[in-house]
Amino acid sequence: MDFNTRVVAAEAVATPHNAVSPPIFQTSVFAFEDAEAVDQLLSGARPGYSYSRGGNPTFDVLAGLIASLEGAEAAVVAASGTGALTAAILTLAPAPVRLLVSREIYGGTVGLARKVLAPLGYPMEWVDLHDPAAVAAACDGPPAILLAESISNPLGRVAPLDEVIRSAHAASVPVMVDNTFATPYHARPLSWGADVVVHSLTKFIGGHSDLMLGVLAGSPDRMAAARDVVATAGFTPDPFACWLALRGARTLALRMERASANALALAEALQGHPAVRRVYYPGLASHPDYPVARSLLSRGFGAIVSVALDGGYEAVQQMVQRLRLVRFVPSLGDVATTLSHPKVASHRELSLEEQAAVHIEGRVVRISVGIEQAADIIEDFRAALS
Ligand SMILES: *Cc1c(COP(=O)(O)O)cnc(C)c1O
């Protein structure tokens, strides 16, 4: 079945009593007839749930839907995207290894690597995924895992991840791919050979800025280990947030179809604007990764457009103050168009030199394009920029 169908198909959210909307198991714990019954469940001899930190039916309905969308055999839900990234790293590398981190990556991921994992003995090394020799050289050495994004935050870089993954695997380096920007609507990194795919469900999959959640997906063995990490480290989500994510996810295909079409229209409109120095959108022929994006992504190029303004940070401030429809929101993936400023918000974890190396400058804003009428979004920017 096509993605558009799978995302709403009833089988994806199989629930007790054929409830059409999945029930919310808002319970921290489950009761048992006797000690023997608990022993059987905890030893794996019979299926079920005991304590929600270790599992809950509402988590599993959501995990099942995400696994189906990513083409994964299994998935595990976590309390946030960052919790899912941490669980993925600890699953792939329970003892310290080098963390090879893509040069273009979400600042929060850099914070996790630097502030939490480096002090535990996981040294972080930058790697340029657009340079095959650099990837091979980085992978060659002591044990490592590689962290990449299918579409990078914030400048929409799309590295040839199929080749990167082959090269990493040749050196026995597992690869995890953060698929938050692309969503499984546009990209399925497991089909390129990725070992684990990770999402912040807080963004497009939730889609309504009303929850915080994450998910990781991969092989059944890895996900059994990940479930243990999530339960034992306490990265456990909340059942109600999972229900909200399920509700949001059912319209993912429709939302991404509209939002990515709007993003392309906005990117094209802004590209010619005299106040705009540069537009970063992988669906524009002017983007350096346009050929790779066309070969790796499907059904469009996502809903994030970043823009560098000629007038620098001062022009950004003025534009943001003059926008009427589009609000400054330091997140992304809402049904409404929002914008943020990577240098002061999502990427403040990077040093000035690190920011400069990947063009995160005062003049750059990141726009998360929503599902409004494209003409209204474009007009809001035209009026503010004028
Ligand atoms: C927001 C984000 C995260 C972190 O997710 P949280 O749900 O905020 O913890 C990870 N990766 C990317 C690309 C993001 O945009």
CSV table of C-alpha atoms and ligand atoms in Angstrom, one decimal:
chain,number,residue,atom,x,y,z
A,1,MET,CA,0.0,0.0,0.0
A,2,ASP,CA,1.0,3.6,-0.6
A,3,PHE,CA,2.2,5.8,2.2
A,4,ASN,CA,-0.9,7.9,2.0
A,5,THR,CA,-3.0,4.8,2.7
A,6,ARG,CA,-0.8,3.2,5.4
A,7,VAL,CA,-0.8,6.4,7.5
A,8,VAL,CA,-4.6,6.1,7.9
A,9,ALA,CA,-5.1,2.4,7.5
A,10,ALA,CA,-6.9,0.9,10.5
A,11,GLU,CA,-4.4,-2.0,10.8
A,12,ALA,CA,-1.7,0.4,11.7
A,13,VAL,CA,-3.5,1.3,14.9
A,14,ALA,CA,-5.0,-2.1,15.9
A,15,THR,CA,-6.7,-1.6,19.3
A,16,PRO,CA,-8.7,-3.6,21.8
A,17,HIS,CA,-12.5,-3.9,21.2
A,18,ASN,CA,-12.0,-2.4,17.7
A,19,ALA,CA,-12.1,1.1,19.1
A,20,VAL,CA,-11.8,3.3,16.1
A,21,SER,CA,-9.8,5.9,18.1
A,22,PRO,CA,-7.1,4.2,20.1
A,23,PRO,CA,-7.8,4.3,23.8
A,24,ILE,CA,-5.4,6.2,26.1
A,25,PHE,CA,-4.0,3.8,28.7
A,26,GLN,CA,-3.5,6.6,31.2
A,27,THR,CA,-2.1,4.2,33.9
A,28,SER,CA,1.3,3.9,35.5
A,29,VAL,CA,0.8,0.2,36.4
A,30,PHE,CA,-1.2,-3.0,35.7
A,31,ALA,CA,-2.6,-5.4,38.3
A,32,PHE,CA,-1.9,-9.2,38.5
A,33,GLU,CA,-3.7,-12.2,39.9
A,34,ASP,CA,-0.5,-13.5,41.8
A,35,ALA,CA,3.3,-13.3,42.0
A,36,GLU,CA,3.6,-16.2,39.5
A,37,ALA,CA,1.8,-14.1,36.8
A,38,VAL,CA,4.2,-11.2,37.3
A,39,ASP,CA,7.1,-13.5,37.2
A,40,GLN,CA,5.9,-15.0,33.9
A,41,LEU,CA,5.4,-11.5,32.4
A,42,LEU,CA,8.7,-10.1,33.5
A,43,SER,CA,10.6,-13.2,32.3
A,44,GLY,CA,9.0,-12.8,28.9
A,45,ALA,CA,7.1,-16.1,29.1
A,46,ARG,CA,3.8,-14.3,28.5
A,47,PRO,CA,3.0,-11.0,26.8
A,48,GLY,CA,1.5,-7.9,28.6
A,49,TYR,CA,2.4,-4.9,30.6
A,50,SER,CA,3.4,-4.4,34.2
A,51,TYR,CA,4.7,-1.0,34.9
A,52,SER,CA,4.4,1.8,32.4
A,53,ARG,CA,8.0,2.9,32.5
A,54,GLY,CA,8.7,-0.5,30.9
A,55,GLY,CA,5.8,-0.4,28.4
A,56,ASN,CA,2.2,0.7,27.9
A,57,PRO,CA,-0.3,-0.3,25.1
A,58,THR,CA,-0.6,3.4,24.0
A,59,PHE,CA,3.2,3.6,23.4
A,60,ASP,CA,3.0,0.4,21.3
A,61,VAL,CA,0.2,1.6,19.1
A,62,LEU,CA,2.2,4.7,18.2
A,63,ALA,CA,5.4,2.7,17.8
A,64,GLY,CA,3.6,0.3,15.5
A,65,LEU,CA,2.4,3.1,13.3
A,66,ILE,CA,5.9,4.7,13.1
A,67,ALA,CA,7.5,1.4,12.3
A,68,SER,CA,5.0,0.9,9.5
A,69,LEU,CA,5.7,4.3,8.0
A,70,GLU,CA,9.5,3.9,8.2
A,71,GLY,CA,9.4,0.4,6.8
A,72,ALA,CA,11.0,-0.8,10.1
A,73,GLU,CA,10.3,-4.1,11.9
A,74,ALA,CA,10.1,-2.4,15.3
A,75,ALA,CA,10.1,1.0,16.9
A,76,VAL,CA,10.3,2.4,20.5
A,77,VAL,CA,8.8,5.7,21.7
A,78,ALA,CA,10.7,8.0,24.1
A,79,ALA,CA,9.9,11.1,26.0
A,80,SER,CA,11.4,13.5,23.5
A,81,GLY,CA,13.4,13.5,20.3
A,82,THR,CA,16.5,14.1,22.4
A,83,GLY,CA,15.6,11.1,24.6
A,84,ALA,CA,15.2,9.0,21.5
A,85,LEU,CA,18.7,10.2,20.2
A,86,THR,CA,20.2,9.3,23.6
A,87,ALA,CA,18.5,5.9,23.6
A,88,ALA,CA,19.7,5.3,20.0
A,89,ILE,CA,23.3,6.1,20.9
A,90,LEU,CA,23.3,4.0,24.1
A,91,THR,CA,21.7,1.1,22.2
A,92,LEU,CA,24.3,1.2,19.4
A,93,ALA,CA,27.1,1.9,21.8
A,94,PRO,CA,26.4,0.8,25.4
A,95,ALA,CA,30.1,1.5,26.2
A,96,PRO,CA,32.0,4.6,25.0
A,97,VAL,CA,32.9,4.9,21.3
A,98,ARG,CA,33.7,8.0,19.1
A,99,LEU,CA,30.6,9.9,18.0
A,100,LEU,CA,31.1,11.0,14.4
A,101,VAL,CA,28.7,13.9,14.0
A,102,SER,CA,27.7,15.4,10.7
A,103,ARG,CA,28.9,19.0,10.4
A,104,GLU,CA,25.3,20.1,9.7
A,105,ILE,CA,23.2,18.9,12.5
A,106,TYR,CA,20.7,20.2,15.1
A,107,GLY,CA,22.4,22.2,17.8
A,108,GLY,CA,20.6,20.2,20.5
A,109,THR,CA,22.3,17.0,19.2
A,110,VAL,CA,25.6,18.8,19.6
A,111,GLY,CA,24.7,19.7,23.1
A,112,LEU,CA,23.8,16.1,23.9
A,113,ALA,CA,27.1,14.9,22.5
A,114,ARG,CA,29.2,17.6,24.3
A,115,LYS,CA,27.5,18.2,27.6
A,116,VAL,CA,26.2,14.6,28.4
A,117,LEU,CA,28.1,12.1,26.4
A,118,ALA,CA,31.6,13.5,26.1
A,119,PRO,CA,32.0,13.6,29.9
A,120,LEU,CA,31.0,10.0,29.9
A,121,GLY,CA,33.8,9.1,27.5
A,122,TYR,CA,32.2,9.4,24.1
A,123,PRO,CA,34.4,11.9,22.3
A,124,MET,CA,32.7,13.9,19.5
A,125,GLU,CA,34.3,14.4,16.1
A,126,TRP,CA,32.9,16.4,13.2
A,127,VAL,CA,32.6,14.8,9.9
A,128,ASP,CA,31.8,16.3,6.5
A,129,LEU,CA,29.3,13.9,4.9
A,130,HIS,CA,29.7,15.6,1.5
A,131,ASP,CA,33.4,14.5,1.3
A,132,PRO,CA,33.7,10.7,0.8
A,133,ALA,CA,37.4,10.7,1.6
A,134,ALA,CA,36.7,12.5,4.9
A,135,VAL,CA,33.9,10.0,5.8
A,136,ALA,CA,36.2,7.0,5.1
A,137,ALA,CA,39.1,8.6,7.1
A,138,ALA,CA,36.8,9.4,10.1
A,139,CYS,CA,35.4,5.9,10.2
A,140,ASP,CA,38.8,4.3,10.0
A,141,GLY,CA,40.1,4.1,13.6
A,142,PRO,CA,38.8,3.2,17.0
A,143,PRO,CA,35.2,2.1,17.3
A,144,ALA,CA,32.6,4.8,16.4
A,145,ILE,CA,29.0,5.4,15.5
A,146,LEU,CA,27.9,8.0,12.9
A,147,LEU,CA,25.1,10.5,13.4
A,148,ALA,CA,23.5,12.2,10.4
A,149,GLU,CA,20.3,13.9,9.4
A,150,SER,CA,18.4,13.1,6.2
A,151,ILE,CA,17.7,16.8,5.6
A,152,SER,CA,19.9,18.9,7.8
A,153,ASN,CA,18.8,21.5,10.4
A,154,PRO,CA,18.8,24.3,9.4
A,155,LEU,CA,20.2,24.7,5.8
A,156,GLY,CA,18.5,21.7,4.2
A,157,ARG,CA,21.7,19.9,3.2
A,158,VAL,CA,21.1,16.4,1.9
A,159,ALA,CA,24.2,14.3,2.0
A,160,PRO,CA,24.5,11.1,-0.2
A,161,LEU,CA,23.6,9.0,2.8
A,162,ASP,CA,23.3,5.8,0.8
A,163,GLU,CA,27.0,6.1,0.0
A,164,VAL,CA,28.0,7.4,3.4
A,165,ILE,CA,26.3,4.4,5.0
A,166,ARG,CA,28.0,1.9,2.7
A,167,SER,CA,31.4,3.5,3.6
A,168,ALA,CA,30.7,3.5,7.3
A,169,HIS,CA,29.5,-0.1,7.2
A,170,ALA,CA,32.7,-1.1,5.4
A,171,ALA,CA,34.5,0.1,8.6
A,172,SER,CA,31.9,-1.5,10.9
A,173,VAL,CA,30.6,1.9,12.0
A,174,PRO,CA,26.8,1.8,12.6
A,175,VAL,CA,24.8,4.8,11.3
A,176,MET,CA,21.8,6.5,12.9
A,177,VAL,CA,19.8,9.0,10.9
A,178,ASP,CA,17.6,11.7,12.4
A,179,ASN,CA,14.7,11.9,10.0
A,180,THR,CA,12.8,14.7,11.7
A,181,PHE,CA,13.0,17.2,8.9
A,182,ALA,CA,12.2,14.8,6.0
A,183,THR,CA,9.6,12.7,7.9
A,184,PRO,CA,8.9,9.2,6.4
A,185,TYR,CA,6.7,11.0,3.8
A,186,HIS,CA,9.9,12.2,2.0
A,187,ALA,CA,12.6,9.8,3.2
A,188,ARG,CA,13.1,6.3,4.6
A,189,PRO,CA,16.7,6.1,5.8
A,190,LEU,CA,16.4,2.4,6.7
A,191,SER,CA,16.0,1.7,3.0
A,192,TRP,CA,19.4,3.3,2.5
A,193,GLY,CA,20.9,0.9,5.0
A,194,ALA,CA,20.8,3.1,8.2
A,195,ASP,CA,20.9,1.0,11.4
A,196,VAL,CA,18.5,3.2,13.4
A,197,VAL,CA,16.2,6.0,12.4
A,198,VAL,CA,15.2,8.7,15.0
A,199,HIS,CA,12.5,11.3,15.1
A,200,SER,CA,11.5,14.2,17.2
A,201,LEU,CA,7.7,13.5,17.1
A,202,THR,CA,7.4,17.0,18.6
A,203,LYS,CA,7.8,18.4,15.1
A,204,PHE,CA,6.0,17.3,11.9
A,205,ILE,CA,4.7,13.9,12.9
A,206,GLY,CA,2.9,15.4,15.9
A,207,GLY,CA,2.3,18.4,13.7
A,208,HIS,CA,0.4,20.7,16.1
A,209,SER,CA,3.0,22.1,18.7
A,210,ASP,CA,1.1,20.4,21.5
A,211,LEU,CA,3.4,17.5,22.6
A,212,MET,CA,6.9,16.4,23.2
A,213,LEU,CA,7.9,12.9,22.1
A,214,GLY,CA,10.6,11.0,20.2
A,215,VAL,CA,10.9,7.6,18.5
A,216,LEU,CA,13.6,5.3,17.2
A,217,ALA,CA,13.1,2.5,14.7
A,218,GLY,CA,15.2,-0.4,13.5
A,219,SER,CA,15.6,-4.2,13.8
A,220,PRO,CA,13.7,-6.2,16.4
A,221,ASP,CA,17.0,-7.0,18.3
A,222,ARG,CA,18.1,-3.4,18.4
A,223,MET,CA,14.6,-2.2,19.4
A,224,ALA,CA,14.4,-4.8,22.2
A,225,ALA,CA,17.7,-3.3,23.5
A,226,ALA,CA,16.4,0.2,23.0
A,227,ARG,CA,13.2,-0.5,24.9
A,228,ASP,CA,15.4,-1.6,27.8
A,229,VAL,CA,17.5,1.6,27.7
A,230,VAL,CA,14.3,3.7,27.6
A,231,ALA,CA,12.7,1.9,30.5
A,232,THR,CA,15.9,1.6,32.6
A,233,ALA,CA,17.2,5.1,32.0
A,234,GLY,CA,13.7,6.6,32.4
A,235,PHE,CA,13.2,8.1,28.9
A,236,THR,CA,9.6,6.9,29.1
A,237,PRO,CA,6.9,8.9,27.4
A,238,ASP,CA,3.4,9.8,28.6
A,239,PRO,CA,0.4,7.9,27.2
A,240,PHE,CA,-1.6,11.1,26.5
A,241,ALA,CA,1.3,12.6,24.5
A,242,CYS,CA,1.4,9.3,22.5
A,243,TRP,CA,-2.3,9.6,21.8
A,244,LEU,CA,-1.9,13.2,20.6
A,245,ALA,CA,1.0,12.1,18.3
A,246,LEU,CA,-1.2,9.3,16.9
A,247,ARG,CA,-4.0,11.8,16.2
A,248,GLY,CA,-1.5,14.2,14.6
A,249,ALA,CA,0.2,11.5,12.5
A,250,ARG,CA,-2.9,10.3,10.7
A,251,THR,CA,-2.8,13.5,8.7
A,252,LEU,CA,0.9,13.5,8.1
A,253,ALA,CA,0.7,12.7,4.4
A,254,LEU,CA,-1.8,15.4,3.7
A,255,ARG,CA,0.1,18.0,5.8
A,256,MET,CA,3.5,17.2,4.2
A,257,GLU,CA,2.0,17.2,0.7
A,258,ARG,CA,0.6,20.7,1.2
A,259,ALA,CA,3.5,22.1,3.3
A,260,SER,CA,6.2,20.9,1.0
A,261,ALA,CA,4.4,22.3,-2.0
A,262,ASN,CA,4.0,25.6,-0.1
A,263,ALA,CA,7.7,25.5,0.8
A,264,LEU,CA,8.8,25.2,-2.8
A,265,ALA,CA,6.5,28.1,-3.8
A,266,LEU,CA,7.8,30.3,-1.0
A,267,ALA,CA,11.4,29.3,-1.8
A,268,GLU,CA,10.9,30.2,-5.4
A,269,ALA,CA,9.2,33.5,-4.5
A,270,LEU,CA,11.9,34.6,-2.0
A,271,GLN,CA,14.8,33.5,-4.3
A,272,GLY,CA,14.2,36.5,-6.6
A,273,HIS,CA,13.5,39.0,-3.8
A,274,PRO,CA,15.9,42.0,-3.8
A,275,ALA,CA,16.3,41.9,0.1
A,276,VAL,CA,17.2,38.2,0.0
A,277,ARG,CA,20.8,37.2,-0.4
A,278,ARG,CA,20.3,33.4,-0.5
A,279,VAL,CA,17.5,30.8,-0.1
A,280,TYR,CA,18.4,27.4,1.2
A,281,TYR,CA,15.9,24.8,0.1
A,282,PRO,CA,16.9,21.4,-1.3
A,283,GLY,CA,14.1,21.6,-3.9
A,284,LEU,CA,15.7,24.6,-5.7
A,285,ALA,CA,18.0,23.8,-8.6
A,286,SER,CA,20.3,26.5,-7.0
A,287,HIS,CA,20.8,24.4,-3.8
A,288,PRO,CA,24.2,22.5,-3.9
A,289,ASP,CA,22.4,19.2,-2.9
A,290,TYR,CA,19.5,19.4,-5.4
A,291,PRO,CA,20.7,16.4,-7.4
A,292,VAL,CA,21.2,14.2,-4.3
A,293,ALA,CA,17.9,15.4,-2.9
A,294,ARG,CA,16.2,14.4,-6.1
A,295,SER,CA,17.6,11.0,-6.0
A,296,LEU,CA,17.2,10.3,-2.2
A,297,LEU,CA,13.9,12.1,-1.3
A,298,SER,CA,10.5,11.3,-2.7
A,299,ARG,CA,7.3,13.4,-3.1
A,300,GLY,CA,9.1,16.7,-2.7
A,301,PHE,CA,11.7,18.2,-0.4
A,302,GLY,CA,10.2,19.0,3.0
A,303,ALA,CA,8.8,22.1,4.6
A,304,ILE,CA,11.8,23.9,5.9
A,305,VAL,CA,13.1,26.9,3.9
A,306,SER,CA,16.1,28.9,5.3
A,307,VAL,CA,16.8,32.4,4.1
A,308,ALA,CA,19.8,34.8,4.4
A,309,LEU,CA,18.8,38.4,4.3
A,310,ASP,CA,21.0,41.1,2.7
A,311,GLY,CA,20.5,43.5,5.7
A,312,GLY,CA,21.9,41.1,8.3
A,313,TYR,CA,20.6,40.5,11.8
A,314,GLU,CA,19.0,44.0,11.9
A,315,ALA,CA,17.0,43.2,8.8
A,316,VAL,CA,15.9,39.9,10.4
A,317,GLN,CA,14.7,41.7,13.5
A,318,GLN,CA,12.7,44.2,11.3
A,319,MET,CA,11.2,41.5,9.1
A,320,VAL,CA,10.1,39.4,12.1
A,321,GLN,CA,8.5,42.4,13.8
A,322,ARG,CA,6.6,43.2,10.6
A,323,LEU,CA,5.3,39.7,9.8
A,324,ARG,CA,1.6,39.5,10.6
A,325,LEU,CA,0.7,35.9,9.8
A,326,VAL,CA,4.1,34.2,10.6
A,327,ARG,CA,5.2,34.1,14.2
A,328,PHE,CA,8.6,33.6,15.7
A,329,VAL,CA,8.5,30.2,17.3
A,330,PRO,CA,11.7,28.4,18.3
A,331,SER,CA,10.5,25.0,17.0
A,332,LEU,CA,9.1,23.7,13.7
A,333,GLY,CA,6.6,21.4,12.2
A,334,ASP,CA,3.4,23.1,13.1
A,335,VAL,CA,0.3,23.3,10.8
A,336,ALA,CA,1.0,27.1,10.7
A,337,THR,CA,4.0,28.7,9.1
A,338,THR,CA,6.5,29.8,11.8
A,339,LEU,CA,10.1,31.0,11.8
A,340,SER,CA,13.1,30.8,14.0
A,341,HIS,CA,16.6,32.0,14.1
A,342,PRO,CA,19.2,29.2,14.3
A,343,LYS,CA,22.0,31.4,15.6
A,344,VAL,CA,20.2,32.5,18.7
A,345,ALA,CA,18.0,29.5,19.2
A,346,SER,CA,18.4,26.0,17.8
A,347,HIS,CA,22.2,26.2,17.1
A,348,ARG,CA,23.4,28.3,20.0
A,349,GLU,CA,25.3,25.3,21.3
A,350,LEU,CA,27.8,25.7,18.4
A,351,SER,CA,30.8,28.1,18.8
A,352,LEU,CA,31.0,31.1,16.5
A,353,GLU,CA,33.6,29.3,14.4
A,354,GLU,CA,31.4,26.2,14.1
A,355,GLN,CA,28.4,28.3,13.1
A,356,ALA,CA,30.4,30.1,10.5
A,357,ALA,CA,31.7,26.9,9.0
A,358,VAL,CA,28.1,25.8,8.2
A,359,HIS,CA,26.7,29.3,7.3
A,360,ILE,CA,24.7,29.8,10.4
A,361,GLU,CA,24.8,33.6,10.5
A,362,GLY,CA,22.9,36.5,12.0
A,363,ARG,CA,21.3,37.0,8.7
A,364,VAL,CA,19.8,33.5,8.5
A,365,VAL,CA,16.2,32.7,9.5
A,366,ARG,CA,14.7,29.2,9.3
A,367,ILE,CA,11.1,29.1,8.1
A,368,SER,CA,8.9,26.1,8.9
A,369,VAL,CA,6.2,26.3,6.2
A,370,GLY,CA,2.7,25.3,7.1
A,371,ILE,CA,-0.5,24.3,5.3
A,372,GLU,CA,-2.0,27.8,4.8
A,373,GLN,CA,-2.8,29.0,1.2
A,374,ALA,CA,0.7,29.6,-0.3
A,375,ALA,CA,-0.2,33.1,-1.6
A,376,ASP,CA,-1.0,34.3,1.9
A,377,ILE,CA,2.4,33.1,3.2
A,378,ILE,CA,4.3,34.6,0.3
A,379,GLU,CA,2.4,37.9,0.7
A,380,ASP,CA,3.2,38.1,4.4
A,381,PHE,CA,6.9,37.8,3.6
A,382,ARG,CA,6.7,40.3,0.7
A,383,ALA,CA,5.0,42.9,2.8
A,384,ALA,CA,7.4,42.5,5.7
A,385,LEU,CA,10.5,42.5,3.5
A,386,SER,CA,9.3,45.6,1.6
B,1,LIG,C1,13.8,19.3,17.7
B,1,LIG,C2,14.7,18.4,17.1
B,1,LIG,C3,15.3,17.3,17.8
B,1,LIG,C4,15.0,17.2,19.3
B,1,LIG,O1,13.7,16.8,19.6
B,1,LIG,P1,13.0,17.2,21.0
B,1,LIG,O2,11.7,16.5,20.8
B,1,LIG,O3,13.0,18.7,21.0
B,1,LIG,O4,13.8,16.6,22.1
B,1,LIG,C5,16.2,16.5,17.2
B,1,LIG,N1,16.5,16.6,15.9
B,1,LIG,C6,16.0,17.6,15.1
B,1,LIG,C7,16.3,17.6,13.7
B,1,LIG,C8,15.1,18.5,15.7
B,1,LIG,O5,14.6,19.4,14.9
